[in-house]
């Protein structure tokens, strides 16, 4: 009975469609942005006398801006989790009824907190030269790891399918954490950057899928939470999401590579200020 | 009862002898080919003024061709899984009876899909210079990982021995995934290439063994699925397969090394076009 | 019943508040010291003609002193575990009653033993040049690993919450062991040193938290050991401790960096002997 | 009942004191030898114009001899497991009684087989230059891994204490496998070589301990297989064995280092042929 009540409480506070679509959109946004940024960086590195963004300073500035956006998003997330109508409003313990208050919201706020720290470290590491730049990857890796860590202890007392779709998410989360940690040592490796990007897109699109499976909008019928074939289908579906992430990556990679080729050969650069005409 | 039905459905669609012998043959083919290719590459690298294939361009062309073969095999596999007489024919959900349709075939098609993507990446990475070459190892590593990942969620509700022989397979699969991922960073390490080759041969021959154990052809008596000593024997048998894979590797390595030595010393090269006679 | 007796025995011998606060203080002490030392080392390396401590010899001397302190602390710990009033006094087996004597104290003494060995290796590696310096990290990694290893087999037959808070500790312990092992190969990487420092502070502050949760001092009411929401809160609380560790790290890093900047620019060095005045 | 019978069969064939003391002695032998060899190699590398064995060729010859000894030991082991009075005599299946014959002996023979392969690879890699030298570490790592792998599937249906002492062994086995695999990439790292040596000594001495615990010689009383405190003591005892391994390592390291110092300074080299007198 306690589990059922827990489930009901959960359904009310966060476990609705929007609660999964929002973080999913953030991850998709970052994933899509990275699927443009890293191919661009790679293409510019190969064509040295290319456009403005290809310069080391340009990309450093980008990382700085990314850090600000990450920190702002994290702050908004934390504030939202606290001050939504049925949120905890910074109250952690209900002394009257002697139980913890809105633990789910506090947990989500904690996840955002570490992304916020990661954003701050990005800002300091790329804005000043006081901090070694590799710290940004280390903090991002930790933020992703802690997201997964909290998810792990999040799943007690839920239905089989619910647990399964969240467990699948953990593969993307811990995979990304390991990949980003490797980037501390192999910084600038395009392969690791692409892997991270693909896992980020996967995480984003899978958040949306979880929303559709557990809280079907528009009154679609609910999924049978105990049917074993549903689990098998979703496992496979997860792989299709990943294939889809690679498709997006491939399309963006192609577009960016062609654009850089065009810009360095014939036409003035679309992305920056140092057009070739000035050189002649 | 649901498990029994599931088992019966499985036996009909894919779980026959051929269904294991076919992928096993593909893996054996690739393993045997690699057991010739990598020793050849290593021997040619040591004897610089050797035959044509020893050149960097030659091996790059080989990887390109390998990619095409991989992609074609994967395409055939996907089409076959879909359009065999009792296959899903691209139908995923049976709306009349409200259940998923031929999930096994769809899962196998998904496995092939990632090998197909890996083949495509090989083609682009070695055919053009738009993609960093290390991407080929990363995609292959992912394809192998996803094969193992889908296998993991494949084994519910089967007999003990059935689960055990597939679990043993997973050691080869995940071992190969890790080994190939390491190759992203230690590309061209002959040690890792040999390890990968041995694991590939092991996987291929073990697929055949699974076929013989679970679906004995020619009316041999079935194995007792719940006998603990059968499990112990098969664990040991798995190690013998691995020892056998190393035997094959050793034989091929010796032949190739001797052939290269002969070809670089006395006789015109057997493998290529730049014979020594033209130099005198 | 055996478990309950075990629990009672435990509560008497070591499981009091002090027994957790003491090791926690040691870890905090080392963590705080490292949070000063490593930023100082990094800042001094960047500003070459900086103060005395920045020299390689100075930091080697520091590691030597650290080794002595570690060895002394470990010796004190071992002696204390043996000769506290209700300790084993070097008696391992009770032959009259035929049972092991004070196993908990012996286990803690074993943990201290390996930290002692690590201290000795530090002394030899940095005091003489007979031993390769990388041995100090390897032994420290092993000492931390063995601490975690003994903790793992420490938790049978305890209440759910008790097990959970100790399991959380293991993340910090094994994380630190892996991080220090990586330092064998990436010695002097500021990122790994900061990670180690943060995990050390986390471990220290979490030891204190365990003390407060399991043995509330000042007669506070006990925590409900079987309440699932308590577990969820503590998981989150663990993350806050980690965020707090990073806060401390950030504050110390800032202070140290500013101090070094000041000392190298305008004022005579606060930390060492080679003041700039002598150069003019 | 089946488990009890299995246990009895085991006790007869291999599970006696000697069956653990023998492999333990082999591992101790190799561990002790390595604890002399690697410090010697390190000391000689530091004192360049040192004795004969310090030369690269000398150590390569040593590795060659080691390979021969390993292969011979493995061959003896395999033959012994097959042809002991109650061994299988190469019979794998008992067709009359329809069960596998002496699976334990076959499993042990399989373990020896891979050590034999590792020995052969050592011989070829260091005797000829056809094989890359790093192959020796890879094969040794695989041999150790397969030892652990077979142990894992060896422990069904035994008493708690029996399982526990073998599980503890697995830490040393898999630790050594990982350590040796790392040596493929960080060849000649003295730290990894010392770690491997310590784990090898640990494995050897723990085999002896298992023998004493499970088959007490001289009619000592048997250990209570289900007492939880026995398990806790043995876990701790395992750590003491490891501390003891480091003690041995430290003593040998000191002796060897002093001997090399003496030999390079004043007296003619004790180990080799190029005495200093010839130079004057």
Coordinates of N, CA and C in Angstrom, one line a residue, chain C residues 40-187:
Chain C
X40 N 48.1 25.2 -4.6 CA 49.4 25.9 -4.5 C 50.4 25.4 -5.5
X41 N 50.5 24.0 -5.6 CA 51.5 23.4 -6.5 C 51.2 23.9 -7.9
X42 N 49.9 23.9 -8.3 CA 49.5 24.2 -9.6 C 49.8 25.7 -9.9
X43 N 49.5 26.6 -8.9 CA 49.7 28.0 -9.1 C 51.2 28.3 -9.2
X44 N 52.0 27.6 -8.4 CA 53.5 27.8 -8.4 C 54.1 27.3 -9.7
X45 N 53.6 26.2 -10.3 CA 54.1 25.7 -11.5 C 53.8 26.7 -12.6
X46 N 52.7 27.4 -12.6 CA 52.4 28.3 -13.6 C 53.3 29.6 -13.5
X47 N 53.5 30.0 -12.3 CA 54.4 31.2 -12.1 C 55.7 30.7 -11.6
X48 N 56.6 30.4 -12.6 CA 57.8 29.7 -12.3 C 58.7 30.4 -11.2
X49 N 59.0 31.7 -11.4 CA 59.9 32.3 -10.4 C 59.1 32.7 -9.2
X50 N 58.4 31.7 -8.7 CA 57.6 32.0 -7.5 C 58.3 31.6 -6.2
X51 N 57.5 31.3 -5.2 CA 58.1 31.1 -3.9 C 58.7 29.8 -3.7
X52 N 59.4 29.6 -2.6 CA 60.2 28.5 -2.2 C 59.4 27.1 -2.4
X53 N 58.2 27.1 -1.9 CA 57.4 25.8 -1.9 C 57.1 25.4 -3.3
X54 N 57.2 26.3 -4.3 CA 56.9 25.9 -5.6 C 57.9 25.0 -6.2
X55 N 59.1 25.0 -5.6 CA 60.2 24.2 -6.2 C 59.9 22.7 -6.1
X56 N 60.4 21.9 -7.0 CA 60.2 20.5 -7.0 C 60.6 19.9 -5.7
X57 N 61.8 20.4 -5.2 CA 62.3 19.8 -4.0 C 61.4 20.1 -2.8
X58 N 60.8 21.3 -2.8 CA 60.0 21.7 -1.7 C 58.8 20.7 -1.6
X59 N 58.1 20.5 -2.7 CA 57.0 19.6 -2.7 C 57.3 18.1 -2.4
X60 N 58.5 17.7 -2.8 CA 59.0 16.4 -2.5 C 59.1 16.2 -1.0
X61 N 59.7 17.3 -0.4 CA 59.8 17.3 1.1 C 58.5 17.2 1.7
X62 N 57.5 17.9 1.2 CA 56.1 17.9 1.7 C 55.6 16.5 1.7
X63 N 55.8 15.8 0.5 CA 55.2 14.4 0.4 C 55.9 13.5 1.4
X64 N 57.2 13.8 1.7 CA 57.9 13.0 2.7 C 57.3 13.2 4.1
X65 N 57.0 14.5 4.4 CA 56.4 14.8 5.7 C 55.0 14.2 5.8
X66 N 54.3 14.3 4.7 CA 52.9 13.7 4.7 C 53.0 12.2 5.0
X67 N 54.0 11.5 4.4 CA 54.2 10.1 4.6 C 54.4 9.8 6.1
X68 N 55.2 10.6 6.8 CA 55.5 10.4 8.2 C 54.2 10.6 9.0
X69 N 53.5 11.6 8.7 CA 52.2 11.9 9.4 C 51.2 10.7 9.2
X70 N 51.1 10.3 7.9 CA 50.2 9.2 7.6 C 50.6 7.9 8.5
X71 N 51.9 7.6 8.5 CA 52.4 6.4 9.2 C 52.2 6.6 10.7
X72 N 52.4 7.8 11.2 CA 52.2 8.0 12.7 C 50.7 7.8 13.0
X73 N 49.8 8.5 12.2 CA 48.4 8.4 12.5 C 48.0 6.9 12.4
X74 N 48.5 6.2 11.4 CA 48.1 4.8 11.3 C 48.5 4.0 12.5
X75 N 49.8 4.2 12.9 CA 50.3 3.5 14.1 C 49.4 3.8 15.3
X76 N 49.1 5.1 15.5 CA 48.2 5.5 16.7 C 46.9 4.7 16.5
X77 N 46.3 4.8 15.3 CA 45.0 4.1 15.1 C 45.1 2.6 15.5
X78 N 46.2 1.9 15.0 CA 46.3 0.5 15.3 C 46.4 0.2 16.7
X79 N 47.3 1.0 17.4 CA 47.5 0.8 18.8 C 46.2 1.1 19.6
X80 N 45.5 2.2 19.2 CA 44.2 2.5 19.9 C 43.2 1.4 19.7
X81 N 43.0 0.9 18.5 CA 42.1 -0.2 18.3 C 42.4 -1.4 19.1
X82 N 43.7 -1.7 19.4 CA 44.1 -2.8 20.1 C 43.9 -2.6 21.6
X83 N 44.3 -1.4 22.1 CA 44.4 -1.3 23.6 C 43.4 -0.4 24.2
X84 N 42.3 0.0 23.5 CA 41.2 0.6 24.2 C 40.7 -0.3 25.2
X85 N 40.0 0.2 26.3 CA 39.6 -0.7 27.4 C 38.9 -2.0 26.9
X86 N 38.0 -1.8 26.0 CA 37.2 -3.0 25.6 C 37.8 -3.6 24.2
X87 N 39.1 -3.4 24.0 CA 39.7 -3.8 22.8 C 40.3 -5.2 23.0
X88 N 40.9 -5.8 21.9 CA 41.3 -7.2 21.9 C 42.7 -7.4 22.6
X89 N 43.4 -6.3 22.9 CA 44.8 -6.4 23.5 C 45.6 -7.5 22.8
X90 N 45.6 -7.5 21.5 CA 46.4 -8.5 20.7 C 45.9 -9.9 20.8
X91 N 44.8 -10.1 21.5 CA 44.2 -11.5 21.5 C 43.3 -11.7 20.4
X92 N 43.5 -12.7 19.5 CA 42.7 -12.9 18.3 C 41.6 -13.9 18.5
X93 N 41.9 -14.9 19.3 CA 40.9 -16.0 19.4 C 40.7 -16.3 20.9
X94 N 39.5 -16.4 21.3 CA 39.1 -16.8 22.7 C 39.0 -18.3 22.8
X95 N 40.1 -18.9 23.3 CA 40.1 -20.4 23.3 C 39.1 -21.0 24.3
X96 N 38.8 -20.2 25.4 CA 37.8 -20.8 26.3 C 36.5 -20.9 25.7
X97 N 36.0 -19.7 25.1 CA 34.6 -19.7 24.6 C 34.6 -20.1 23.1
X98 N 35.7 -20.4 22.5 CA 35.8 -20.8 21.2 C 35.1 -19.9 20.2
X99 N 35.5 -18.6 20.2 CA 35.1 -17.7 19.2 C 36.1 -16.6 18.9
X100 N 36.1 -16.0 17.8 CA 37.0 -14.9 17.5 C 36.7 -13.7 18.4
X101 N 37.8 -13.0 18.7 CA 37.7 -12.0 19.7 C 37.8 -10.6 19.1
X102 N 36.8 -9.8 19.3 CA 36.8 -8.4 18.8 C 37.2 -8.3 17.4
X103 N 36.5 -9.0 16.5 CA 36.9 -9.0 15.1 C 36.8 -7.5 14.5
X104 N 35.8 -6.7 15.0 CA 35.7 -5.4 14.4 C 37.0 -4.6 14.7
X105 N 37.5 -4.6 15.9 CA 38.7 -3.9 16.2 C 39.9 -4.4 15.3
X106 N 40.0 -5.7 15.1 CA 41.0 -6.2 14.3 C 40.9 -5.8 12.8
X107 N 39.6 -5.7 12.4 CA 39.4 -5.2 11.0 C 39.8 -3.8 10.8
X108 N 39.5 -2.9 11.8 CA 39.9 -1.5 11.7 C 41.4 -1.4 11.8
X109 N 42.0 -2.2 12.6 CA 43.5 -2.2 12.7 C 44.1 -2.6 11.4
X110 N 43.4 -3.5 10.7 CA 44.0 -3.9 9.4 C 43.9 -2.8 8.4
X111 N 42.7 -2.1 8.4 CA 42.6 -0.9 7.5 C 43.8 0.1 7.8
X112 N 44.0 0.4 9.1 CA 45.1 1.3 9.5 C 46.4 0.8 9.0
X113 N 46.6 -0.6 9.1 CA 47.9 -1.2 8.7 C 48.3 -0.8 7.3
X114 N 47.3 -0.9 6.4 CA 47.6 -0.6 5.0 C 47.9 0.9 4.8
X115 N 47.2 1.8 5.5 CA 47.5 3.2 5.4 C 48.9 3.4 6.0
X116 N 49.3 2.6 7.0 CA 50.7 2.7 7.5 C 51.7 2.3 6.5
X117 N 51.4 1.2 5.8 CA 52.3 0.7 4.7 C 52.5 1.8 3.7
X118 N 51.3 2.4 3.3 CA 51.3 3.5 2.3 C 52.2 4.6 2.8
X119 N 52.1 5.0 4.1 CA 53.0 6.0 4.7 C 54.4 5.7 4.6
X120 N 54.8 4.4 4.9 CA 56.2 4.0 4.8 C 56.7 4.1 3.4
X121 N 55.9 3.6 2.5 CA 56.3 3.7 1.1 C 56.5 5.2 0.7
X122 N 55.6 6.1 1.1 CA 55.8 7.5 0.8 C 57.2 8.0 1.4
X123 N 57.5 7.6 2.6 CA 58.8 8.0 3.2 C 60.0 7.5 2.4
X124 N 60.0 6.2 2.0 CA 61.1 5.7 1.3 C 61.2 6.3 -0.1
X125 N 60.0 6.4 -0.8 CA 60.0 6.8 -2.2 C 60.5 8.3 -2.3
X126 N 60.1 9.1 -1.3 CA 60.4 10.5 -1.4 C 61.7 10.9 -0.6
X127 N 62.1 10.0 0.4 CA 63.2 10.3 1.2 C 64.5 9.8 0.5
X128 N 64.4 8.6 -0.2 CA 65.6 8.1 -0.9 C 65.2 8.1 -2.4
X129 N 66.1 7.7 -3.2 CA 65.7 7.5 -4.6 C 65.8 6.0 -5.0
X130 N 65.7 5.1 -4.0 CA 65.8 3.7 -4.3 C 64.5 3.2 -4.9
X131 N 63.4 3.8 -4.6 CA 62.0 3.4 -5.0 C 61.5 4.3 -6.0
X132 N 60.8 3.8 -7.1 CA 60.2 4.7 -8.0 C 59.1 5.5 -7.3
X133 N 59.0 6.8 -7.6 CA 58.0 7.6 -6.9 C 56.6 7.2 -7.1
X134 N 56.3 6.6 -8.3 CA 54.9 6.2 -8.6 C 54.4 5.2 -7.6
X135 N 55.3 4.5 -6.9 CA 54.9 3.5 -5.9 C 54.0 4.1 -4.8
X136 N 54.2 5.4 -4.5 CA 53.4 6.0 -3.4 C 51.9 6.0 -3.8
X137 N 51.6 6.3 -5.0 CA 50.2 6.3 -5.4 C 49.6 4.9 -5.5
X138 N 50.4 4.0 -5.9 CA 50.0 2.6 -6.0 C 49.6 2.1 -4.7
X139 N 50.5 2.3 -3.7 CA 50.2 1.8 -2.3 C 49.0 2.5 -1.7
X140 N 48.9 3.9 -1.9 CA 47.7 4.6 -1.4 C 46.4 4.1 -2.0
X141 N 46.5 3.8 -3.3 CA 45.3 3.3 -4.0 C 44.9 1.9 -3.4
X142 N 45.9 1.1 -3.1 CA 45.7 -0.2 -2.5 C 45.1 -0.1 -1.1
X143 N 45.7 0.9 -0.3 CA 45.2 1.1 1.0 C 43.7 1.5 1.0
X144 N 43.4 2.4 0.1 CA 42.0 2.9 0.0 C 41.1 1.7 -0.5
X145 N 41.6 0.9 -1.5 CA 40.8 -0.2 -2.0 C 40.5 -1.2 -0.8
X146 N 41.5 -1.5 0.0 CA 41.4 -2.5 1.0 C 40.4 -2.0 2.1
X147 N 40.5 -0.6 2.4 CA 39.5 -0.1 3.3 C 38.0 -0.4 2.7
X148 N 37.8 -0.2 1.4 CA 36.5 -0.5 0.9 C 36.2 -1.9 0.9
X149 N 37.2 -2.7 0.6 CA 37.0 -4.2 0.5 C 36.6 -4.7 1.8
X150 N 37.2 -4.3 2.9 CA 36.9 -4.7 4.3 C 35.5 -4.2 4.7
X151 N 35.2 -3.0 4.2 CA 33.8 -2.4 4.5 C 32.7 -3.3 3.9
X152 N 33.0 -3.8 2.7 CA 32.0 -4.6 1.9 C 31.6 -5.8 2.7
X153 N 32.6 -6.4 3.4 CA 32.3 -7.7 4.1 C 32.0 -7.4 5.6
X154 N 31.6 -6.2 5.9 CA 31.4 -5.6 7.2 C 30.0 -5.5 7.6
X155 N 29.1 -5.6 6.5 CA 27.8 -5.0 6.7 C 26.7 -6.1 6.8
X156 N 27.0 -7.4 6.9 CA 26.0 -8.4 7.0 C 25.2 -8.2 8.3
X157 N 23.9 -8.4 8.2 CA 23.1 -8.5 9.4 C 22.9 -7.2 10.1
X158 N 22.9 -6.1 9.3 CA 22.6 -4.8 9.9 C 21.3 -4.3 9.3
X159 N 20.8 -3.2 9.9 CA 19.5 -2.7 9.5 C 19.7 -2.0 8.1
X160 N 18.6 -1.8 7.4 CA 18.6 -1.3 6.0 C 19.3 0.0 5.9
X161 N 19.0 1.0 6.8 CA 19.6 2.3 6.7 C 21.1 2.3 7.0
X162 N 21.4 1.5 8.0 CA 22.9 1.3 8.4 C 23.7 0.8 7.1
X163 N 23.1 -0.2 6.5 CA 23.8 -0.7 5.3 C 23.9 0.4 4.2
X164 N 22.8 1.1 4.0 CA 22.7 2.1 3.0 C 23.8 3.2 3.2
X165 N 23.9 3.8 4.4 CA 24.8 4.9 4.5 C 26.3 4.4 4.4
X166 N 26.5 3.1 4.7 CA 27.9 2.6 4.5 C 28.1 2.3 3.0
X167 N 27.1 1.9 2.3 CA 27.2 1.6 0.9 C 27.5 2.9 0.2
X168 N 26.8 4.0 0.6 CA 27.1 5.3 0.0 C 28.6 5.7 0.1
X169 N 29.1 5.4 1.4 CA 30.5 5.7 1.6 C 31.4 5.0 0.6
X170 N 31.0 3.7 0.2 CA 31.8 2.9 -0.7 C 32.0 3.6 -2.0
X171 N 31.0 4.4 -2.5 CA 31.2 5.1 -3.7 C 32.4 6.0 -3.6
X172 N 32.5 6.8 -2.5 CA 33.7 7.7 -2.3 C 35.0 6.9 -2.2
X173 N 34.9 5.8 -1.5 CA 36.1 5.0 -1.3 C 36.6 4.4 -2.6
X174 N 35.8 3.6 -3.3 CA 36.2 3.0 -4.5 C 36.5 4.0 -5.6
X175 N 35.7 5.1 -5.6 CA 36.0 6.2 -6.6 C 37.5 6.8 -6.3
X176 N 37.8 7.0 -5.1 CA 39.1 7.5 -4.7 C 40.2 6.4 -5.1
X177 N 39.9 5.2 -4.9 CA 40.9 4.1 -5.2 C 41.2 4.1 -6.7
X178 N 40.2 4.2 -7.5 CA 40.4 4.3 -9.0 C 41.1 5.5 -9.4
X179 N 40.7 6.7 -8.8 CA 41.3 7.9 -9.1 C 42.8 7.9 -8.8
X180 N 43.1 7.4 -7.7 CA 44.6 7.3 -7.3 C 45.3 6.4 -8.1
X181 N 44.7 5.3 -8.5 CA 45.4 4.3 -9.4 C 45.7 5.0 -10.8
X182 N 44.7 5.8 -11.2 CA 45.0 6.5 -12.5 C 46.2 7.5 -12.4
X183 N 46.3 8.0 -11.1 CA 47.5 8.9 -10.9 C 48.8 8.2 -11.1
X184 N 48.9 6.9 -11.0 CA 50.1 6.2 -11.2 C 50.6 6.5 -12.7
X185 N 49.6 6.6 -13.6 CA 49.9 6.8 -15.0 C 49.9 8.3 -15.4
X186 N 49.0 9.0 -14.7 CA 48.9 10.5 -15.1 C 49.3 11.3 -13.9
X187 N 50.5 11.0 -13.4 CA 51.0 11.7 -12.2 C 51.1 13.2 -12.4

